[in-house]
Amino acid sequence: MKSKRLLLALSVGLLASLPLRVEPQAANPDLVTRLEQMAGDCEWKVRNRTGGPKGVLLLHHAKMTRVIDQLRAGQAVDSKVIDTVMQEHPS
């Protein structure tokens, strides 16, 4: 009986010491940083626009956010998608 409790206590202790979730590192931190800066610029422009231009910027910002999240998660993102998002960014 005591050995079962000891085994249970040790296994719980071992599981508690393991990390819950390990996020993979972003593939290219410089690219992610640059995209985050562009997304911040886009957020500022969204707040200061109205009507149709605001809708277009909101769609663009959603695309940028999705690409950034995928890169942060370590998922593969097609380079054409990244190029398109960067070219669509309003200057």
PDB file of N, CA and C in Angstrom:
ATOM      1  N   MET A   1       0.818  -1.189   0.000  1.00  0.00           N
ATOM      2  CA  MET A   1       0.000   0.000   0.000  1.00  0.00           C
ATOM      3  C   MET A   1       0.867   1.259   0.000  1.00  0.00           C
ATOM      4  N   LYS A   2       1.911   1.260   0.844  1.00  0.00           N
ATOM      5  CA  LYS A   2       2.785   2.430   0.916  1.00  0.00           C
ATOM      6  C   LYS A   2       3.586   2.584  -0.373  1.00  0.00           C
ATOM      7  N   SER A   3       3.936   1.475  -0.998  1.00  0.00           N
ATOM      8  CA  SER A   3       4.713   1.556  -2.237  1.00  0.00           C
ATOM      9  C   SER A   3       3.869   2.145  -3.367  1.00  0.00           C
ATOM     10  N   LYS A   4       2.568   1.888  -3.373  1.00  0.00           N
ATOM     11  CA  LYS A   4       1.696   2.469  -4.396  1.00  0.00           C
ATOM     12  C   LYS A   4       1.602   3.976  -4.211  1.00  0.00           C
ATOM     13  N   ARG A   5       1.496   4.406  -2.974  1.00  0.00           N
ATOM     14  CA  ARG A   5       1.427   5.851  -2.700  1.00  0.00           C
ATOM     15  C   ARG A   5       2.743   6.534  -3.057  1.00  0.00           C
ATOM     16  N   LEU A   6       3.822   5.872  -2.736  1.00  0.00           N
ATOM     17  CA  LEU A   6       5.135   6.432  -3.064  1.00  0.00           C
ATOM     18  C   LEU A   6       5.311   6.541  -4.580  1.00  0.00           C
ATOM     19  N   LEU A   7       4.918   5.500  -5.284  1.00  0.00           N
ATOM     20  CA  LEU A   7       5.010   5.519  -6.741  1.00  0.00           C
ATOM     21  C   LEU A   7       4.118   6.602  -7.336  1.00  0.00           C
ATOM     22  N   LEU A   8       2.923   6.749  -6.797  1.00  0.00           N
ATOM     23  CA  LEU A   8       2.009   7.792  -7.262  1.00  0.00           C
ATOM     24  C   LEU A   8       2.584   9.175  -6.997  1.00  0.00           C
ATOM     25  N   ALA A   9       3.150   9.373  -5.816  1.00  0.00           N
ATOM     26  CA  ALA A   9       3.740  10.670  -5.467  1.00  0.00           C
ATOM     27  C   ALA A   9       4.922  11.001  -6.374  1.00  0.00           C
ATOM     28  N   LEU A  10       5.752  10.017  -6.638  1.00  0.00           N
ATOM     29  CA  LEU A  10       6.900  10.252  -7.522  1.00  0.00           C
ATOM     30  C   LEU A  10       6.460  10.558  -8.952  1.00  0.00           C
ATOM     31  N   SER A  11       5.459   9.851  -9.439  1.00  0.00           N
ATOM     32  CA  SER A  11       5.004  10.097 -10.814  1.00  0.00           C
ATOM     33  C   SER A  11       4.336  11.470 -10.937  1.00  0.00           C
ATOM     34  N   VAL A  12       3.576  11.875  -9.932  1.00  0.00           N
ATOM     35  CA  VAL A  12       2.958  13.210  -9.956  1.00  0.00           C
ATOM     36  C   VAL A  12       4.044  14.279  -9.902  1.00  0.00           C
ATOM     37  N   GLY A  13       5.047  14.058  -9.063  1.00  0.00           N
ATOM     38  CA  GLY A  13       6.153  15.014  -8.977  1.00  0.00           C
ATOM     39  C   GLY A  13       6.913  15.130 -10.282  1.00  0.00           C
ATOM     40  N   LEU A  14       7.106  14.008 -10.939  1.00  0.00           N
ATOM     41  CA  LEU A  14       7.801  14.021 -12.229  1.00  0.00           C
ATOM     42  C   LEU A  14       6.984  14.748 -13.282  1.00  0.00           C
ATOM     43  N   LEU A  15       5.695  14.476 -13.334  1.00  0.00           N
ATOM     44  CA  LEU A  15       4.838  15.142 -14.316  1.00  0.00           C
ATOM     45  C   LEU A  15       4.714  16.631 -14.035  1.00  0.00           C
ATOM     46  N   ALA A  16       4.716  17.005 -12.780  1.00  0.00           N
ATOM     47  CA  ALA A  16       4.607  18.420 -12.429  1.00  0.00           C
ATOM     48  C   ALA A  16       5.860  19.193 -12.835  1.00  0.00           C
ATOM     49  N   SER A  17       6.995  18.526 -12.886  1.00  0.00           N
ATOM     50  CA  SER A  17       8.234  19.214 -13.241  1.00  0.00           C
ATOM     51  C   SER A  17       8.420  19.376 -14.741  1.00  0.00           C
ATOM     52  N   LEU A  18       7.641  18.672 -15.543  1.00  0.00           N
ATOM     53  CA  LEU A  18       7.754  18.785 -16.994  1.00  0.00           C
ATOM     54  C   LEU A  18       7.072  20.052 -17.483  1.00  0.00           C
ATOM     55  N   PRO A  19       7.605  20.694 -18.498  1.00  0.00           N
ATOM     56  CA  PRO A  19       6.927  21.882 -19.044  1.00  0.00           C
ATOM     57  C   PRO A  19       5.610  21.479 -19.691  1.00  0.00           C
ATOM     58  N   LEU A  20       4.619  22.356 -19.536  1.00  0.00           N
ATOM     59  CA  LEU A  20       3.309  22.053 -20.086  1.00  0.00           C
ATOM     60  C   LEU A  20       3.299  22.144 -21.604  1.00  0.00           C
ATOM     61  N   ARG A  21       3.949  23.157 -22.122  1.00  0.00           N
ATOM     62  CA  ARG A  21       3.933  23.366 -23.566  1.00  0.00           C
ATOM     63  C   ARG A  21       5.251  23.979 -23.981  1.00  0.00           C
ATOM     64  N   VAL A  22       5.836  23.432 -24.983  1.00  0.00           N
ATOM     65  CA  VAL A  22       7.086  23.969 -25.507  1.00  0.00           C
ATOM     66  C   VAL A  22       6.792  24.539 -26.881  1.00  0.00           C
ATOM     67  N   GLU A  23       7.007  25.849 -27.008  1.00  0.00           N
ATOM     68  CA  GLU A  23       6.779  26.471 -28.310  1.00  0.00           C
ATOM     69  C   GLU A  23       8.060  26.425 -29.118  1.00  0.00           C
ATOM     70  N   PRO A  24       7.954  26.029 -30.375  1.00  0.00           N
ATOM     71  CA  PRO A  24       9.152  26.038 -31.220  1.00  0.00           C
ATOM     72  C   PRO A  24       9.586  27.470 -31.516  1.00  0.00           C
ATOM     73  N   GLN A  25      10.840  27.635 -31.741  1.00  0.00           N
ATOM     74  CA  GLN A  25      11.372  28.953 -32.050  1.00  0.00           C
ATOM     75  C   GLN A  25      10.969  29.375 -33.455  1.00  0.00           C
ATOM     76  N   ALA A  26      10.781  30.658 -33.618  1.00  0.00           N
ATOM     77  CA  ALA A  26      10.455  31.190 -34.932  1.00  0.00           C
ATOM     78  C   ALA A  26      11.620  30.926 -35.879  1.00  0.00           C
ATOM     79  N   ALA A  27      11.289  30.668 -37.132  1.00  0.00           N
ATOM     80  CA  ALA A  27      12.299  30.310 -38.115  1.00  0.00           C
ATOM     81  C   ALA A  27      13.271  31.464 -38.365  1.00  0.00           C
ATOM     82  N   ASN A  28      12.767  32.668 -38.478  1.00  0.00           N
ATOM     83  CA  ASN A  28      13.598  33.822 -38.774  1.00  0.00           C
ATOM     84  C   ASN A  28      13.168  34.976 -37.872  1.00  0.00           C
ATOM     85  N   PRO A  29      13.835  35.195 -36.751  1.00  0.00           N
ATOM     86  CA  PRO A  29      13.398  36.231 -35.821  1.00  0.00           C
ATOM     87  C   PRO A  29      13.447  37.638 -36.411  1.00  0.00           C
ATOM     88  N   ASP A  30      14.378  37.899 -37.325  1.00  0.00           N
ATOM     89  CA  ASP A  30      14.451  39.226 -37.946  1.00  0.00           C
ATOM     90  C   ASP A  30      13.214  39.493 -38.799  1.00  0.00           C
ATOM     91  N   LEU A  31      12.774  38.485 -39.539  1.00  0.00           N
ATOM     92  CA  LEU A  31      11.577  38.625 -40.359  1.00  0.00           C
ATOM     93  C   LEU A  31      10.354  38.850 -39.488  1.00  0.00           C
ATOM     94  N   VAL A  32      10.247  38.099 -38.396  1.00  0.00           N
ATOM     95  CA  VAL A  32       9.107  38.250 -37.491  1.00  0.00           C
ATOM     96  C   VAL A  32       9.102  39.652 -36.888  1.00  0.00           C
ATOM     97  N   THR A  33      10.270  40.145 -36.496  1.00  0.00           N
ATOM     98  CA  THR A  33      10.370  41.490 -35.923  1.00  0.00           C
ATOM     99  C   THR A  33       9.945  42.542 -36.939  1.00  0.00           C
ATOM    100  N   ARG A  34      10.392  42.392 -38.161  1.00  0.00           N
ATOM    101  CA  ARG A  34      10.028  43.356 -39.208  1.00  0.00           C
ATOM    102  C   ARG A  34       8.525  43.329 -39.481  1.00  0.00           C
ATOM    103  N   LEU A  35       7.952  42.128 -39.543  1.00  0.00           N
ATOM    104  CA  LEU A  35       6.510  42.013 -39.758  1.00  0.00           C
ATOM    105  C   LEU A  35       5.725  42.583 -38.582  1.00  0.00           C
ATOM    106  N   GLU A  36       6.223  42.408 -37.353  1.00  0.00           N
ATOM    107  CA  GLU A  36       5.556  42.975 -36.189  1.00  0.00           C
ATOM    108  C   GLU A  36       5.568  44.500 -36.229  1.00  0.00           C
ATOM    109  N   GLN A  37       6.679  45.084 -36.681  1.00  0.00           N
ATOM    110  CA  GLN A  37       6.747  46.537 -36.806  1.00  0.00           C
ATOM    111  C   GLN A  37       5.758  47.026 -37.856  1.00  0.00           C
ATOM    112  N   MET A  38       5.670  46.303 -38.954  1.00  0.00           N
ATOM    113  CA  MET A  38       4.727  46.677 -40.003  1.00  0.00           C
ATOM    114  C   MET A  38       3.292  46.531 -39.499  1.00  0.00           C
ATOM    115  N   ALA A  39       3.026  45.509 -38.704  1.00  0.00           N
ATOM    116  CA  ALA A  39       1.685  45.309 -38.154  1.00  0.00           C
ATOM    117  C   ALA A  39       1.337  46.435 -37.181  1.00  0.00           C
ATOM    118  N   GLY A  40       2.303  46.890 -36.399  1.00  0.00           N
ATOM    119  CA  GLY A  40       2.075  48.021 -35.494  1.00  0.00           C
ATOM    120  C   GLY A  40       1.748  49.289 -36.267  1.00  0.00           C
ATOM    121  N   ASP A  41       2.451  49.506 -37.364  1.00  0.00           N
ATOM    122  CA  ASP A  41       2.167  50.646 -38.233  1.00  0.00           C
ATOM    123  C   ASP A  41       0.766  50.531 -38.821  1.00  0.00           C
ATOM    124  N   CYS A  42       0.406  49.331 -39.191  1.00  0.00           N
ATOM    125  CA  CYS A  42      -0.913  49.074 -39.768  1.00  0.00           C
ATOM    126  C   CYS A  42      -2.013  49.342 -38.733  1.00  0.00           C
ATOM    127  N   GLU A  43      -1.775  48.947 -37.475  1.00  0.00           N
ATOM    128  CA  GLU A  43      -2.752  49.197 -36.417  1.00  0.00           C
ATOM    129  C   GLU A  43      -2.998  50.687 -36.252  1.00  0.00           C
ATOM    130  N   TRP A  44      -1.928  51.470 -36.307  1.00  0.00           N
ATOM    131  CA  TRP A  44      -2.062  52.913 -36.165  1.00  0.00           C
ATOM    132  C   TRP A  44      -2.904  53.482 -37.310  1.00  0.00           C
ATOM    133  N   LYS A  45      -2.652  53.012 -38.515  1.00  0.00           N
ATOM    134  CA  LYS A  45      -3.400  53.497 -39.670  1.00  0.00           C
ATOM    135  C   LYS A  45      -4.866  53.084 -39.598  1.00  0.00           C
ATOM    136  N   VAL A  46      -5.143  51.887 -39.068  1.00  0.00           N
ATOM    137  CA  VAL A  46      -6.530  51.425 -38.937  1.00  0.00           C
ATOM    138  C   VAL A  46      -7.291  52.337 -37.988  1.00  0.00           C
ATOM    139  N   ARG A  47      -6.653  52.731 -36.886  1.00  0.00           N
ATOM    140  CA  ARG A  47      -7.329  53.598 -35.913  1.00  0.00           C
ATOM    141  C   ARG A  47      -7.652  54.974 -36.480  1.00  0.00           C
ATOM    142  N   ASN A  48      -6.885  55.419 -37.455  1.00  0.00           N
ATOM    143  CA  ASN A  48      -7.055  56.771 -37.976  1.00  0.00           C
ATOM    144  C   ASN A  48      -7.792  56.838 -39.309  1.00  0.00           C
ATOM    145  N   ARG A  49      -8.315  55.740 -39.771  1.00  0.00           N
ATOM    146  CA  ARG A  49      -9.056  55.725 -41.038  1.00  0.00           C
ATOM    147  C   ARG A  49     -10.507  55.358 -40.784  1.00  0.00           C
ATOM    148  N   THR A  50     -11.332  55.652 -41.776  1.00  0.00           N
ATOM    149  CA  THR A  50     -12.747  55.284 -41.694  1.00  0.00           C
ATOM    150  C   THR A  50     -13.195  54.755 -43.054  1.00  0.00           C
ATOM    151  N   GLY A  51     -14.339  54.115 -43.068  1.00  0.00           N
ATOM    152  CA  GLY A  51     -14.949  53.674 -44.321  1.00  0.00           C
ATOM    153  C   GLY A  51     -14.199  52.545 -45.000  1.00  0.00           C
ATOM    154  N   GLY A  52     -14.206  52.614 -46.331  1.00  0.00           N
ATOM    155  CA  GLY A  52     -13.603  51.572 -47.159  1.00  0.00           C
ATOM    156  C   GLY A  52     -12.123  51.362 -46.907  1.00  0.00           C
ATOM    157  N   PRO A  53     -11.328  52.441 -46.818  1.00  0.00           N
ATOM    158  CA  PRO A  53      -9.903  52.235 -46.557  1.00  0.00           C
ATOM    159  C   PRO A  53      -9.633  51.502 -45.246  1.00  0.00           C
ATOM    160  N   LYS A  54     -10.480  51.745 -44.242  1.00  0.00           N
ATOM    161  CA  LYS A  54     -10.302  51.060 -42.967  1.00  0.00           C
ATOM    162  C   LYS A  54     -10.569  49.562 -43.126  1.00  0.00           C
ATOM    163  N   GLY A  55     -11.589  49.205 -43.918  1.00  0.00           N
ATOM    164  CA  GLY A  55     -11.895  47.795 -44.152  1.00  0.00           C
ATOM    165  C   GLY A  55     -10.766  47.071 -44.848  1.00  0.00           C
ATOM    166  N   VAL A  56     -10.173  47.726 -45.837  1.00  0.00           N
ATOM    167  CA  VAL A  56      -9.044  47.128 -46.565  1.00  0.00           C
ATOM    168  C   VAL A  56      -7.862  46.929 -45.622  1.00  0.00           C
ATOM    169  N   LEU A  57      -7.605  47.932 -44.776  1.00  0.00           N
ATOM    170  CA  LEU A  57      -6.499  47.811 -43.823  1.00  0.00           C
ATOM    171  C   LEU A  57      -6.760  46.726 -42.776  1.00  0.00           C
ATOM    172  N   LEU A  58      -8.010  46.577 -42.364  1.00  0.00           N
ATOM    173  CA  LEU A  58      -8.331  45.520 -41.404  1.00  0.00           C
ATOM    174  C   LEU A  58      -8.072  44.132 -41.995  1.00  0.00           C
ATOM    175  N   LEU A  59      -8.425  43.949 -43.259  1.00  0.00           N
ATOM    176  CA  LEU A  59      -8.153  42.668 -43.918  1.00  0.00           C
ATOM    177  C   LEU A  59      -6.648  42.419 -44.032  1.00  0.00           C
ATOM    178  N   HIS A  60      -5.934  43.458 -44.402  1.00  0.00           N
ATOM    179  CA  HIS A  60      -4.477  43.340 -44.524  1.00  0.00           C
ATOM    180  C   HIS A  60      -3.855  43.019 -43.159  1.00  0.00           C
ATOM    181  N   HIS A  61      -4.322  43.697 -42.128  1.00  0.00           N
ATOM    182  CA  HIS A  61      -3.789  43.467 -40.784  1.00  0.00           C
ATOM    183  C   HIS A  61      -4.073  42.036 -40.323  1.00  0.00           C
ATOM    184  N   ALA A  62      -5.226  41.502 -40.667  1.00  0.00           N
ATOM    185  CA  ALA A  62      -5.557  40.120 -40.309  1.00  0.00           C
ATOM    186  C   ALA A  62      -4.612  39.138 -41.005  1.00  0.00           C
ATOM    187  N   LYS A  63      -4.290  39.402 -42.282  1.00  0.00           N
ATOM    188  CA  LYS A  63      -3.345  38.544 -43.001  1.00  0.00           C
ATOM    189  C   LYS A  63      -1.972  38.590 -42.338  1.00  0.00           C
ATOM    190  N   MET A  64      -1.533  39.790 -41.984  1.00  0.00           N
ATOM    191  CA  MET A  64      -0.224  39.950 -41.350  1.00  0.00           C
ATOM    192  C   MET A  64      -0.177  39.213 -40.014  1.00  0.00           C
ATOM    193  N   THR A  65      -1.232  39.347 -39.244  1.00  0.00           N
ATOM    194  CA  THR A  65      -1.285  38.695 -37.936  1.00  0.00           C
ATOM    195  C   THR A  65      -1.235  37.180 -38.079  1.00  0.00           C
ATOM    196  N   ARG A  66      -1.946  36.649 -39.075  1.00  0.00           N
ATOM    197  CA  ARG A  66      -1.945  35.209 -39.294  1.00  0.00           C
ATOM    198  C   ARG A  66      -0.544  34.716 -39.667  1.00  0.00           C
ATOM    199  N   VAL A  67       0.131  35.445 -40.551  1.00  0.00           N
ATOM    200  CA  VAL A  67       1.485  35.058 -40.962  1.00  0.00           C
ATOM    201  C   VAL A  67       2.445  35.134 -39.773  1.00  0.00           C
ATOM    202  N   ILE A  68       2.346  36.183 -38.970  1.00  0.00           N
ATOM    203  CA  ILE A  68       3.218  36.338 -37.797  1.00  0.00           C
ATOM    204  C   ILE A  68       2.992  35.195 -36.816  1.00  0.00           C
ATOM    205  N   ASP A  69       1.736  34.866 -36.561  1.00  0.00           N
ATOM    206  CA  ASP A  69       1.424  33.775 -35.636  1.00  0.00           C
ATOM    207  C   ASP A  69       1.965  32.438 -36.143  1.00  0.00           C
ATOM    208  N   GLN A  70       1.858  32.201 -37.443  1.00  0.00           N
ATOM    209  CA  GLN A  70       2.377  30.955 -38.008  1.00  0.00           C
ATOM    210  C   GLN A  70       3.900  30.899 -37.891  1.00  0.00           C
ATOM    211  N   LEU A  71       4.568  32.025 -38.138  1.00  0.00           N
ATOM    212  CA  LEU A  71       6.023  32.059 -38.027  1.00  0.00           C
ATOM    213  C   LEU A  71       6.470  31.860 -36.585  1.00  0.00           C
ATOM    214  N   ARG A  72       5.774  32.492 -35.652  1.00  0.00           N
ATOM    215  CA  ARG A  72       6.111  32.320 -34.238  1.00  0.00           C
ATOM    216  C   ARG A  72       5.936  30.881 -33.785  1.00  0.00           C
ATOM    217  N   ALA A  73       4.926  30.212 -34.326  1.00  0.00           N
ATOM    218  CA  ALA A  73       4.659  28.819 -33.949  1.00  0.00           C
ATOM    219  C   ALA A  73       5.609  27.852 -34.624  1.00  0.00           C
ATOM    220  N   GLY A  74       6.441  28.347 -35.514  1.00  0.00           N
ATOM    221  CA  GLY A  74       7.390  27.481 -36.198  1.00  0.00           C
ATOM    222  C   GLY A  74       6.801  26.739 -37.376  1.00  0.00           C
ATOM    223  N   GLN A  75       5.616  27.149 -37.812  1.00  0.00           N
ATOM    224  CA  GLN A  75       4.990  26.502 -38.961  1.00  0.00           C
ATOM    225  C   GLN A  75       5.607  27.040 -40.247  1.00  0.00           C
ATOM    226  N   ALA A  76       5.538  26.245 -41.274  1.00  0.00           N
ATOM    227  CA  ALA A  76       6.053  26.657 -42.576  1.00  0.00           C
ATOM    228  C   ALA A  76       5.073  27.630 -43.221  1.00  0.00           C
ATOM    229  N   VAL A  77       5.599  28.742 -43.698  1.00  0.00           N
ATOM    230  CA  VAL A  77       4.798  29.737 -44.399  1.00  0.00           C
ATOM    231  C   VAL A  77       5.414  29.929 -45.768  1.00  0.00           C
ATOM    232  N   ASP A  78       4.580  29.865 -46.782  1.00  0.00           N
ATOM    233  CA  ASP A  78       5.049  30.016 -48.155  1.00  0.00           C
ATOM    234  C   ASP A  78       5.648  31.410 -48.336  1.00  0.00           C
ATOM    235  N   SER A  79       6.791  31.478 -48.985  1.00  0.00           N
ATOM    236  CA  SER A  79       7.463  32.768 -49.179  1.00  0.00           C
ATOM    237  C   SER A  79       6.636  33.705 -50.050  1.00  0.00           C
ATOM    238  N   LYS A  80       5.825  33.152 -50.938  1.00  0.00           N
ATOM    239  CA  LYS A  80       4.959  33.992 -51.771  1.00  0.00           C
ATOM    240  C   LYS A  80       3.927  34.716 -50.924  1.00  0.00           C
ATOM    241  N   VAL A  81       3.422  34.038 -49.902  1.00  0.00           N
ATOM    242  CA  VAL A  81       2.442  34.655 -49.005  1.00  0.00           C
ATOM    243  C   VAL A  81       3.092  35.795 -48.232  1.00  0.00           C
ATOM    244  N   ILE A  82       4.311  35.577 -47.752  1.00  0.00           N
ATOM    245  CA  ILE A  82       5.026  36.621 -47.021  1.00  0.00           C
ATOM    246  C   ILE A  82       5.308  37.811 -47.932  1.00  0.00           C
ATOM    247  N   ASP A  83       5.769  37.546 -49.157  1.00  0.00           N
ATOM    248  CA  ASP A  83       6.033  38.624 -50.107  1.00  0.00           C
ATOM    249  C   ASP A  83       4.762  39.402 -50.426  1.00  0.00           C
ATOM    250  N   THR A  84       3.653  38.708 -50.619  1.00  0.00           N
ATOM    251  CA  THR A  84       2.390  39.369 -50.921  1.00  0.00           C
ATOM    252  C   THR A  84       1.957  40.272 -49.783  1.00  0.00           C
ATOM    253  N   VAL A  85       2.055  39.782 -48.558  1.00  0.00           N
ATOM    254  CA  VAL A  85       1.667  40.585 -47.395  1.00  0.00           C
ATOM    255  C   VAL A  85       2.551  41.822 -47.283  1.00  0.00           C
ATOM    256  N   MET A  86       3.833  41.665 -47.534  1.00  0.00           N
ATOM    257  CA  MET A  86       4.745  42.806 -47.422  1.00  0.00           C
ATOM    258  C   MET A  86       4.525  43.819 -48.545  1.00  0.00           C
ATOM    259  N   GLN A  87       4.183  43.335 -49.739  1.00  0.00           N
ATOM    260  CA  GLN A  87       3.938  44.250 -50.852  1.00  0.00           C
ATOM    261  C   GLN A  87       2.608  44.972 -50.713  1.00  0.00           C
ATOM    262  N   GLU A  88       1.622  44.316 -50.089  1.00  0.00           N
ATOM    263  CA  GLU A  88       0.321  44.946 -49.908  1.00  0.00           C
ATOM    264  C   GLU A  88       0.326  45.984 -48.802  1.00  0.00           C
ATOM    265  N   HIS A  89       1.365  45.986 -47.999  1.00  0.00           N
ATOM    266  CA  HIS A  89       1.422  46.922 -46.858  1.00  0.00           C
ATOM    267  C   HIS A  89       1.461  48.353 -47.378  1.00  0.00           C
ATOM    268  N   PRO A  90       0.528  49.182 -46.911  1.00  0.00           N
ATOM    269  CA  PRO A  90       0.526  50.578 -47.362  1.00  0.00           C
ATOM    270  C   PRO A  90       1.727  51.333 -46.806  1.00  0.00           C
ATOM    271  N   SER A  91       2.345  52.131 -47.651  1.00  0.00           N
ATOM    272  CA  SER A  91       3.532  52.869 -47.194  1.00  0.00           C
ATOM    273  C   SER A  91       3.192  54.195 -46.594  1.00  0.00           C
TER     274      SER A  91
END
